[in-house]
Amino acid sequence: MNDHPGSYTIRMPRSDDFDFWREMARSLIQHEAAPDRVFWSEPGGEGDLFADDELALPDTHANSPAVRANRRFVNLARNAILHSDPERFALLYRVLWRLQNNPRILEDKADPEVRRLEELDKNVRRDSHKMHAFVRFRLVENTHGGVEAEERYVAWFEPDHHILRANAGFFMRRFANMRWSILTPQGSLHWDGHTMCEGPPAERSDAPGDDSMEDLWRSYYASIFNPARLKVGAMLKEMPRKYWKNMPEAALIPELVAGAQKRESKMVEAGTLEFEDRPETLEAIDKAIHACRKCPIGELDNHAVMGEGPSDAALMIVGEQPGDQEDQIGRPFVGPAGQLLDSHLEKIGIERKASYVTNTVKHFKYVRRGKRRLHQSPGAKEIDTCRWWIESERAIVKPKLILAMGASAARGMLGKTVSISKVRGSPIPLEDGSELWVTAHPSYLLRLDGPAREEQARLFDADLAAVKERLHELSG
Ligand code: URA
């Protein structure tokens, strides 16, 4: 049966199936099926199945003309197809149809169909961005016969568009070592550390409520909420009301807004942010940083890298942020800068294994150039946001001496920017009684050569030697 005689009705098998749409569209164009003869429907929607014999397109011949679609169109279409607008399949087909005669149509910014396509693409990208930022996992324990307990994290999210499957890879990479499920009204994803499975749509009540991680998020969020910098309106715009109920920290919004004035003056007085309810173990920090998206760096395709070393180390060595190799391996200072650091530590006689080695910023900030990810230094705001985690590590490890390597690490420790050449070589007392020593970052040495490198290596060794001697005094 065909509702539209002389036409084709295509029912999509899935709302987000770009490959299916592309195959159908290619065939239709090769059969010169004008857009007004093609009717597209959502899965489960009204309309006849394309598989109906009467409606099936005859096979295309090997010598059918090639269908023209430039890369820009394919990229836009791949995203736009995830939009919830039921008209999207038809719109895409109309644009593809027109592209056959006018390959430059996408350059016409005034064209209403091109404009609509770009709008769909933008809405979908925004929805994915919100999903990356606002998914909050809650810890649940699965018990097997009451004996084994296995940790699992479950999140509830309500996307506006069909973005769940398209974002599976992001969450898989981000939370590779966790077992997790993301439940949505459109379907669910389940990751067990090895395999991704899809499941049926879920309801809000299928996801758990409060858990202990929420306190951590709440206190972290409260601590970075700086009314002096953040306009409440901008924050609320970024975090639409519909996501509030899923986000533990959102419970704080009314309180934060009301208390903004008071907190501001308190912070100005103290010259610092106020921290509450810190995580109590390094393991808790490790778990929490993986879910941290409080600055744009956490939004990139990267992994949080936790500090490593004894939890009672007398020396804490602090770098800037993980590099490409650290991000992949999941340990600080294992790439070229780490190898250089190791050789200098060994030369001076500081045992790396006895030190706690960590970074100011926990995620790798980069720009992509082809297949390469090029390091980018974190900005002051990103360093300040991430201070919460290094301060938490410090509160647990309680090092006697901290060696900050480079300007970012120095800012992470002091909350302000200092000139390395001015502060290196002598201790800076910290409020908890420990001492901060500042030196250059080993990557700086790596960028030099010849006599300049030799000179900087000498200064670096001299700083390490002073740290070693001071540690000896403090331990004695
Ligand atoms: N640079 C850093 O600052 N930290 C690392 O872990 C690696 C390189």
Short mmCIF file of C-alpha atoms and ligand atoms in Angstrom, two decimals:
data_model
loop_
_atom_site.label_atom_id
_atom_site.label_comp_id
_atom_site.label_asym_id
_atom_site.label_seq_id
_atom_site.Cartn_x
_atom_site.Cartn_y
_atom_site.Cartn_z
CA MET A 1 0.00 0.00 0.00
CA ASN A 2 1.27 3.42 -0.86
CA ASP A 3 -0.17 6.61 0.62
CA HIS A 4 1.48 8.60 -2.13
CA PRO A 5 1.00 6.98 -5.54
CA GLY A 6 3.96 7.48 -7.87
CA SER A 7 6.13 8.36 -4.93
CA TYR A 8 8.47 6.73 -2.46
CA THR A 9 7.83 6.49 1.25
CA ILE A 10 10.92 5.70 3.28
CA ARG A 11 10.64 4.76 6.91
CA MET A 12 13.90 5.20 8.74
CA PRO A 13 14.91 2.13 10.79
CA ARG A 14 16.40 4.43 13.45
CA SER A 15 16.05 8.15 14.05
CA ASP A 16 19.82 8.69 13.86
CA ASP A 17 20.73 6.31 11.02
CA PHE A 18 22.80 8.47 8.72
CA ASP A 19 24.20 5.50 6.76
CA PHE A 20 20.72 4.25 5.93
CA TRP A 21 19.58 7.73 4.91
CA ARG A 22 22.65 8.15 2.72
CA GLU A 23 22.11 4.83 0.92
CA MET A 24 18.46 5.64 0.32
CA ALA A 25 19.18 9.18 -0.82
CA ARG A 26 21.89 7.99 -3.20
CA SER A 27 19.53 5.45 -4.79
CA LEU A 28 16.70 7.95 -5.02
CA ILE A 29 18.87 10.49 -6.77
CA GLN A 30 20.14 7.88 -9.19
CA HIS A 31 16.48 7.12 -9.95
CA GLU A 32 15.79 10.81 -10.40
CA ALA A 33 13.15 10.78 -7.67
CA ALA A 34 12.41 14.49 -7.20
CA PRO A 35 12.11 15.59 -3.55
CA ASP A 36 8.37 16.19 -3.85
CA ARG A 37 7.93 12.47 -4.66
CA VAL A 38 9.83 11.25 -1.61
CA PHE A 39 8.24 10.98 1.83
CA TRP A 40 10.40 10.20 4.83
CA SER A 41 9.09 8.98 8.16
CA GLU A 42 10.49 8.35 11.62
CA PRO A 43 10.80 4.75 12.85
CA GLY A 44 7.45 3.53 14.10
CA GLY A 45 5.79 6.48 12.38
CA GLU A 46 3.00 6.41 9.83
CA GLY A 47 3.92 5.25 6.35
CA ASP A 48 4.78 2.14 4.44
CA LEU A 49 7.95 0.24 4.71
CA PHE A 50 10.37 0.88 1.95
CA ALA A 51 10.90 -2.89 1.78
CA ASP A 52 7.44 -3.27 0.25
CA ASP A 53 8.02 -4.85 -3.20
CA GLU A 54 5.83 -2.39 -4.95
CA LEU A 55 7.80 0.52 -3.56
CA ALA A 56 11.33 -0.82 -3.61
CA LEU A 57 13.67 1.08 -5.86
CA PRO A 58 14.96 -1.04 -8.71
CA ASP A 59 18.66 -1.84 -8.43
CA THR A 60 20.88 0.89 -9.68
CA HIS A 61 23.10 0.03 -12.59
CA ALA A 62 26.84 -0.03 -12.21
CA ASN A 63 27.03 2.85 -14.65
CA SER A 64 24.50 5.05 -12.81
CA PRO A 65 25.85 8.56 -12.47
CA ALA A 66 27.76 9.30 -9.26
CA VAL A 67 25.89 11.29 -6.63
CA ARG A 68 27.64 14.55 -5.77
CA ALA A 69 27.99 15.48 -2.11
CA ASN A 70 30.92 17.48 -0.84
CA ARG A 71 32.56 16.93 2.55
CA ARG A 72 30.86 19.96 4.06
CA PHE A 73 27.44 18.59 3.19
CA VAL A 74 28.29 15.14 4.58
CA ASN A 75 29.53 16.65 7.84
CA LEU A 76 26.46 18.85 8.22
CA ALA A 77 24.11 16.01 7.29
CA ARG A 78 25.70 13.54 9.70
CA ASN A 79 24.95 15.90 12.54
CA ALA A 80 21.68 17.41 11.35
CA ILE A 81 20.13 13.97 11.01
CA LEU A 82 20.29 13.64 14.80
CA HIS A 83 17.90 16.59 15.20
CA SER A 84 14.40 15.89 16.49
CA ASP A 85 12.74 17.89 13.68
CA PRO A 86 10.71 15.29 11.70
CA GLU A 87 11.36 17.35 8.55
CA ARG A 88 15.11 16.84 8.67
CA PHE A 89 15.31 13.81 6.33
CA ALA A 90 13.33 15.63 3.65
CA LEU A 91 15.33 18.82 4.10
CA LEU A 92 18.58 16.93 3.71
CA TYR A 93 17.29 15.22 0.60
CA ARG A 94 16.17 18.53 -0.93
CA VAL A 95 19.59 20.06 -0.34
CA LEU A 96 21.34 16.96 -1.73
CA TRP A 97 19.09 17.08 -4.77
CA ARG A 98 19.95 20.72 -5.41
CA LEU A 99 23.65 20.02 -4.87
CA GLN A 100 23.64 17.83 -7.96
CA ASN A 101 23.15 20.90 -10.16
CA ASN A 102 24.72 23.53 -7.96
CA PRO A 103 27.70 22.21 -5.99
CA ARG A 104 28.22 25.65 -4.37
CA ILE A 105 24.80 25.91 -2.82
CA LEU A 106 26.16 25.56 0.73
CA GLU A 107 28.11 28.75 0.27
CA ASP A 108 24.88 30.71 -0.10
CA LYS A 109 24.30 31.82 3.48
CA ALA A 110 21.00 33.48 2.53
CA ASP A 111 19.48 30.27 1.20
CA PRO A 112 16.70 29.32 3.66
CA GLU A 113 17.34 25.58 3.32
CA VAL A 114 21.05 25.97 3.89
CA ARG A 115 20.33 28.22 6.86
CA ARG A 116 17.96 25.67 8.35
CA LEU A 117 20.51 22.89 7.85
CA GLU A 118 23.15 24.91 9.66
CA GLU A 119 20.70 25.63 12.44
CA LEU A 120 19.94 21.93 12.91
CA ASP A 121 23.66 21.19 13.00
CA LYS A 122 24.21 23.90 15.60
CA ASN A 123 21.34 22.71 17.81
CA VAL A 124 22.65 19.16 17.75
CA ARG A 125 26.19 20.21 18.57
CA ARG A 126 24.89 22.25 21.46
CA ASP A 127 22.86 19.33 22.76
CA SER A 128 25.94 17.07 22.63
CA HIS A 129 27.96 19.70 24.43
CA LYS A 130 25.30 19.84 27.16
CA MET A 131 25.34 16.08 27.44
CA HIS A 132 29.12 16.08 27.92
CA ALA A 133 28.83 18.80 30.53
CA PHE A 134 25.70 17.84 32.45
CA VAL A 135 25.67 14.06 32.65
CA ARG A 136 26.23 13.20 36.31
CA PHE A 137 26.96 9.65 37.30
CA ARG A 138 25.70 8.35 40.60
CA LEU A 139 27.32 5.40 42.28
CA VAL A 140 25.25 2.26 42.70
CA GLU A 141 26.40 -1.13 43.92
CA ASN A 142 25.27 -4.31 42.24
CA THR A 143 25.26 -7.21 44.65
CA HIS A 144 25.49 -10.76 43.38
CA GLY A 145 23.72 -13.09 45.78
CA GLY A 146 24.52 -10.60 48.51
CA VAL A 147 28.20 -11.50 48.31
CA GLU A 148 30.14 -9.58 45.67
CA ALA A 149 29.63 -5.92 45.26
CA GLU A 150 30.52 -4.28 42.00
CA GLU A 151 30.55 -0.54 41.56
CA ARG A 152 28.46 0.88 38.78
CA TYR A 153 27.69 4.46 37.89
CA VAL A 154 24.33 5.40 36.49
CA ALA A 155 23.33 8.72 34.97
CA TRP A 156 20.01 10.09 33.80
CA PHE A 157 19.90 12.55 30.91
CA GLU A 158 17.17 14.04 28.74
CA PRO A 159 18.58 15.07 25.37
CA ASP A 160 16.61 17.29 23.04
CA HIS A 161 17.80 15.39 19.98
CA HIS A 162 18.79 11.87 18.96
CA ILE A 163 22.36 12.24 20.19
CA LEU A 164 22.73 9.30 22.54
CA ARG A 165 24.37 6.79 20.22
CA ALA A 166 26.52 9.45 18.54
CA ASN A 167 28.04 10.35 21.92
CA ALA A 168 28.70 6.82 23.12
CA GLY A 169 32.37 7.03 22.03
CA PHE A 170 32.94 10.20 24.04
CA PHE A 171 31.75 8.61 27.28
CA MET A 172 33.50 5.33 26.53
CA ARG A 173 36.83 7.11 26.18
CA ARG A 174 36.20 9.47 29.06
CA PHE A 175 35.12 6.82 31.54
CA ALA A 176 36.94 3.83 30.06
CA ASN A 177 37.72 2.25 33.41
CA MET A 178 34.33 2.69 35.02
CA ARG A 179 31.23 0.54 34.63
CA TRP A 180 28.47 2.89 33.74
CA SER A 181 25.01 3.30 32.23
CA ILE A 182 23.44 6.39 30.73
CA LEU A 183 19.66 6.23 30.80
CA THR A 184 17.53 8.49 28.63
CA PRO A 185 13.90 8.54 27.46
CA GLN A 186 15.18 7.54 23.99
CA GLY A 187 17.30 4.55 24.98
CA SER A 188 20.21 3.62 27.19
CA LEU A 189 23.89 2.83 26.94
CA HIS A 190 25.73 0.37 29.16
CA TRP A 191 29.52 0.06 29.39
CA ASP A 192 31.22 -2.67 31.41
CA GLY A 193 34.81 -1.59 30.79
CA HIS A 194 35.05 -3.69 27.59
CA THR A 195 31.80 -3.70 25.68
CA MET A 196 29.10 -1.19 24.93
CA CYS A 197 25.48 -2.39 24.87
CA GLU A 198 22.36 -0.50 23.98
CA GLY A 199 19.19 -0.85 25.97
CA PRO A 200 15.59 0.33 25.84
CA PRO A 201 14.32 3.78 26.79
CA ALA A 202 14.25 4.44 30.51
CA GLU A 203 12.41 6.61 32.98
CA ARG A 204 13.78 9.04 35.51
CA SER A 205 12.80 6.68 38.32
CA ASP A 206 15.09 3.94 36.87
CA ALA A 207 18.13 6.05 37.81
CA PRO A 208 19.31 6.32 41.40
CA GLY A 209 19.00 9.47 43.52
CA ASP A 210 21.55 10.78 45.99
CA ASP A 211 24.93 9.28 46.74
CA SER A 212 28.15 10.20 48.41
CA MET A 213 29.76 11.56 45.22
CA GLU A 214 27.13 14.23 45.18
CA ASP A 215 28.48 15.84 48.31
CA LEU A 216 31.84 16.02 46.63
CA TRP A 217 30.38 17.66 43.55
CA ARG A 218 28.33 20.04 45.62
CA SER A 219 31.19 21.23 47.74
CA TYR A 220 33.48 21.46 44.73
CA TYR A 221 30.91 23.46 42.83
CA ALA A 222 30.29 25.75 45.77
CA SER A 223 34.00 26.37 46.04
CA ILE A 224 34.50 27.37 42.43
CA PHE A 225 31.37 29.48 42.27
CA ASN A 226 32.96 32.86 42.22
CA PRO A 227 30.28 35.52 41.97
CA ALA A 228 32.93 38.12 41.33
CA ARG A 229 33.64 36.49 38.00
CA LEU A 230 30.56 34.60 37.05
CA LYS A 231 27.38 36.38 36.11
CA VAL A 232 24.49 34.39 37.49
CA GLY A 233 22.49 34.98 34.31
CA ALA A 234 25.27 33.55 32.17
CA MET A 235 25.53 30.53 34.42
CA LEU A 236 21.82 29.85 34.28
CA LYS A 237 21.86 30.20 30.51
CA GLU A 238 24.63 27.64 30.29
CA MET A 239 22.87 25.28 32.64
CA PRO A 240 19.24 25.24 31.55
CA ARG A 241 16.65 24.55 34.20
CA LYS A 242 15.74 21.18 32.71
CA TYR A 243 19.18 19.79 33.67
CA TRP A 244 19.11 21.09 37.22
CA LYS A 245 17.25 18.14 38.65
CA ASN A 246 20.00 15.74 37.49
CA MET A 247 22.86 17.76 38.86
CA PRO A 248 23.64 17.56 42.53
CA GLU A 249 25.40 20.89 42.50
CA ALA A 250 22.30 22.54 41.06
CA ALA A 251 20.67 22.09 44.45
CA LEU A 252 22.99 24.87 45.50
CA ILE A 253 21.88 27.40 42.90
CA PRO A 254 19.24 29.26 44.93
CA GLU A 255 21.57 29.32 47.91
CA LEU A 256 24.50 30.47 45.82
CA VAL A 257 22.53 33.19 44.17
CA ALA A 258 21.17 34.38 47.50
CA GLY A 259 24.53 34.16 49.21
CA ALA A 260 26.57 35.56 46.34
CA GLN A 261 27.07 38.97 47.88
CA LYS A 262 28.14 37.53 51.22
CA ARG A 263 30.51 35.02 49.71
CA GLU A 264 32.03 37.63 47.50
CA SER A 265 33.02 39.88 50.34
CA LYS A 266 34.24 36.90 52.31
CA MET A 267 36.44 35.79 49.46
CA VAL A 268 37.71 39.26 48.83
CA GLU A 269 38.57 39.52 52.52
CA ALA A 270 40.30 36.16 52.58
CA GLY A 271 41.83 36.77 49.15
CA THR A 272 41.02 33.19 48.29
CA LEU A 273 38.24 30.75 47.61
CA GLU A 274 36.74 28.87 50.44
CA PHE A 275 36.92 25.05 50.39
CA GLU A 276 34.55 22.75 52.19
CA ASP A 277 34.18 18.98 52.52
CA ARG A 278 37.26 17.91 50.66
CA PRO A 279 37.55 14.33 49.41
CA GLU A 280 39.27 12.33 52.12
CA THR A 281 41.34 9.89 50.12
CA LEU A 282 43.48 10.01 47.00
CA GLU A 283 41.22 7.31 45.52
CA ALA A 284 38.20 9.58 45.96
CA ILE A 285 40.03 12.41 44.19
CA ASP A 286 41.06 10.05 41.40
CA LYS A 287 37.44 9.04 40.83
CA ALA A 288 36.13 12.56 41.00
CA ILE A 289 38.63 14.17 38.60
CA HIS A 290 37.57 11.75 35.87
CA ALA A 291 34.11 13.21 36.01
CA CYS A 292 35.32 16.80 36.31
CA ARG A 293 34.10 19.13 33.57
CA LYS A 294 34.34 22.40 35.40
CA CYS A 295 36.48 23.97 32.72
CA PRO A 296 36.61 23.54 28.95
CA ILE A 297 39.73 21.34 29.10
CA GLY A 298 37.68 18.52 30.61
CA GLU A 299 35.42 18.77 27.57
CA LEU A 300 38.17 17.63 25.20
CA ASP A 301 38.75 14.05 24.23
CA ASN A 302 41.18 13.27 27.04
CA HIS A 303 41.51 11.52 30.40
CA ALA A 304 42.16 12.94 33.83
CA VAL A 305 45.61 12.00 35.11
CA MET A 306 45.93 11.58 38.85
CA GLY A 307 49.09 12.24 40.84
CA GLU A 308 51.16 9.23 41.89
CA GLY A 309 53.46 8.34 44.75
CA PRO A 310 53.28 7.62 48.49
CA SER A 311 50.31 9.25 50.23
CA ASP A 312 52.70 10.49 52.96
CA ALA A 313 55.54 11.69 50.72
CA ALA A 314 57.66 14.51 52.16
CA LEU A 315 58.21 15.95 48.68
CA MET A 316 55.47 16.82 46.23
CA ILE A 317 56.61 17.56 42.66
CA VAL A 318 54.11 19.53 40.64
CA GLY A 319 54.02 20.01 36.86
CA GLU A 320 51.62 21.86 34.63
CA GLN A 321 49.27 19.33 33.04
CA PRO A 322 49.50 15.86 31.49
CA GLY A 323 50.92 15.76 27.98
CA ASP A 324 49.86 13.55 25.09
CA GLN A 325 51.65 10.46 26.42
CA GLU A 326 50.56 11.01 30.01
CA ASP A 327 46.98 11.30 28.77
CA GLN A 328 47.24 7.99 26.94
CA ILE A 329 49.10 6.11 29.64
CA GLY A 330 47.25 7.67 32.57
CA ARG A 331 50.36 8.55 34.64
CA PRO A 332 52.08 11.90 35.22
CA PHE A 333 55.49 12.66 33.73
CA VAL A 334 56.07 9.59 31.59
CA GLY A 335 56.68 11.37 28.25
CA PRO A 336 59.78 13.31 27.10
CA ALA A 337 59.54 15.95 29.88
CA GLY A 338 59.11 13.16 32.42
CA GLN A 339 62.18 11.34 31.14
CA LEU A 340 64.24 14.51 31.39
CA LEU A 341 62.93 15.11 34.90
CA ASP A 342 63.81 11.54 35.89
CA SER A 343 67.38 11.91 34.66
CA HIS A 344 67.90 15.17 36.62
CA LEU A 345 66.33 13.73 39.78
CA GLU A 346 68.58 10.71 39.51
CA LYS A 347 71.66 12.85 38.93
CA ILE A 348 70.95 14.94 42.05
CA GLY A 349 69.90 11.91 44.11
CA ILE A 350 66.20 12.62 44.67
CA GLU A 351 64.18 9.43 44.56
CA ARG A 352 61.14 9.90 42.34
CA LYS A 353 59.44 6.85 43.83
CA ALA A 354 59.56 8.41 47.28
CA SER A 355 57.96 11.64 46.00
CA TYR A 356 54.36 12.42 45.14
CA VAL A 357 54.36 13.56 41.49
CA THR A 358 51.32 15.41 40.20
CA ASN A 359 50.03 18.18 37.95
CA THR A 360 48.30 21.50 38.52
CA VAL A 361 45.69 20.83 35.84
CA LYS A 362 44.40 17.29 35.63
CA HIS A 363 43.43 17.08 31.95
CA PHE A 364 45.54 17.51 28.80
CA LYS A 365 44.78 20.75 26.95
CA TYR A 366 45.58 20.60 23.26
CA VAL A 367 44.62 21.70 19.77
CA ARG A 368 44.29 19.09 17.08
CA ARG A 369 46.42 19.45 13.95
CA GLY A 370 45.60 16.52 11.69
CA LYS A 371 46.36 13.41 13.69
CA ARG A 372 48.51 15.28 16.21
CA ARG A 373 47.39 16.86 19.46
CA LEU A 374 49.50 19.91 20.17
CA HIS A 375 49.98 21.01 23.77
CA GLN A 376 48.36 24.28 24.84
CA SER A 377 49.11 25.92 28.14
CA PRO A 378 46.15 26.19 30.51
CA GLY A 379 44.83 29.69 31.15
CA ALA A 380 44.86 31.34 34.57
CA LYS A 381 41.15 30.68 35.03
CA GLU A 382 41.57 26.98 34.22
CA ILE A 383 44.46 26.70 36.65
CA ASP A 384 42.44 28.42 39.36
CA THR A 385 39.46 26.16 38.77
CA CYS A 386 41.64 23.06 39.00
CA ARG A 387 43.33 24.24 42.21
CA TRP A 388 40.62 22.53 44.18
CA TRP A 389 42.05 19.14 43.23
CA ILE A 390 45.71 19.84 43.92
CA GLU A 391 44.76 21.51 47.19
CA SER A 392 42.84 18.34 48.03
CA GLU A 393 45.87 16.18 47.20
CA ARG A 394 48.02 18.43 49.38
CA ALA A 395 45.58 18.16 52.27
CA ILE A 396 45.96 14.37 52.19
CA VAL A 397 49.67 13.94 51.39
CA LYS A 398 50.77 16.85 53.61
CA PRO A 399 54.20 17.22 51.98
CA LYS A 400 56.85 19.15 53.84
CA LEU A 401 58.14 20.63 50.64
CA ILE A 402 56.51 21.28 47.28
CA LEU A 403 58.52 21.76 44.12
CA ALA A 404 56.48 23.64 41.51
CA MET A 405 57.95 23.34 38.03
CA GLY A 406 56.99 26.15 35.69
CA ALA A 407 54.70 29.16 35.84
CA SER A 408 51.43 27.19 35.78
CA ALA A 409 52.48 25.06 38.74
CA ALA A 410 53.60 28.15 40.65
CA ARG A 411 50.23 29.78 40.01
CA GLY A 412 48.47 26.57 41.04
CA MET A 413 50.24 26.73 44.38
CA LEU A 414 50.10 30.46 45.03
CA GLY A 415 46.91 31.51 43.27
CA LYS A 416 48.79 34.27 41.50
CA THR A 417 51.29 34.55 38.69
CA VAL A 418 54.94 34.90 39.63
CA SER A 419 58.14 35.25 37.64
CA ILE A 420 60.19 32.06 37.93
CA SER A 421 63.51 33.86 37.67
CA LYS A 422 62.53 36.09 40.60
CA VAL A 423 61.30 33.41 42.98
CA ARG A 424 63.49 30.39 42.23
CA GLY A 425 66.22 29.37 44.64
CA SER A 426 64.58 30.21 47.94
CA PRO A 427 61.61 28.84 49.88
CA ILE A 428 58.18 30.46 49.91
CA PRO A 429 56.35 29.62 53.15
CA LEU A 430 52.84 28.27 52.66
CA GLU A 431 49.95 28.72 55.07
CA ASP A 432 49.96 25.06 56.23
CA GLY A 433 53.60 25.26 57.33
CA SER A 434 55.04 23.59 54.26
CA GLU A 435 57.48 25.26 51.87
CA LEU A 436 57.15 25.97 48.20
CA TRP A 437 60.16 25.97 45.91
CA VAL A 438 59.75 27.08 42.33
CA THR A 439 61.87 26.05 39.35
CA ALA A 440 61.62 25.88 35.57
CA HIS A 441 59.56 23.22 33.83
CA PRO A 442 61.60 20.44 32.18
CA SER A 443 59.70 21.08 28.89
CA TYR A 444 61.32 24.50 28.87
CA LEU A 445 64.72 22.83 28.87
CA LEU A 446 63.61 20.53 26.07
CA ARG A 447 62.82 23.52 23.88
CA LEU A 448 66.34 24.93 24.20
CA ASP A 449 69.61 23.73 22.79
CA GLY A 450 73.30 24.53 22.89
CA PRO A 451 74.69 26.73 25.66
CA ALA A 452 71.21 28.04 26.63
CA ARG A 453 70.11 24.51 27.39
CA GLU A 454 73.27 23.78 29.35
CA GLU A 455 72.79 26.93 31.41
CA GLN A 456 69.14 26.11 32.20
CA ALA A 457 70.04 22.50 33.02
CA ARG A 458 72.63 23.80 35.46
CA LEU A 459 70.08 26.08 37.15
CA PHE A 460 67.55 23.25 37.27
CA ASP A 461 70.10 20.95 38.94
CA ALA A 462 70.98 23.70 41.40
CA ASP A 463 67.29 24.07 42.35
CA LEU A 464 66.95 20.31 42.77
CA ALA A 465 70.08 20.18 44.91
CA ALA A 466 68.73 22.98 47.16
CA VAL A 467 65.42 21.11 47.49
CA LYS A 468 67.23 17.92 48.42
CA GLU A 469 69.27 19.67 51.06
CA ARG A 470 66.24 21.46 52.52
CA LEU A 471 64.24 18.23 52.62
CA HIS A 472 67.06 16.67 54.55
CA GLU A 473 66.98 19.51 57.08
CA LEU A 474 63.18 19.37 57.39
CA SER A 475 63.22 15.59 57.91
CA GLY A 476 66.08 15.70 60.37
N1 URA B 1 54.31 18.02 31.61
C1 URA B 1 53.71 18.19 32.79
O1 URA B 1 53.62 19.30 33.29
N2 URA B 1 53.19 17.16 33.38
C2 URA B 1 53.25 15.94 32.88
O2 URA B 1 52.72 15.03 33.51
C3 URA B 1 53.92 15.78 31.66
C4 URA B 1 54.45 16.84 31.03
#
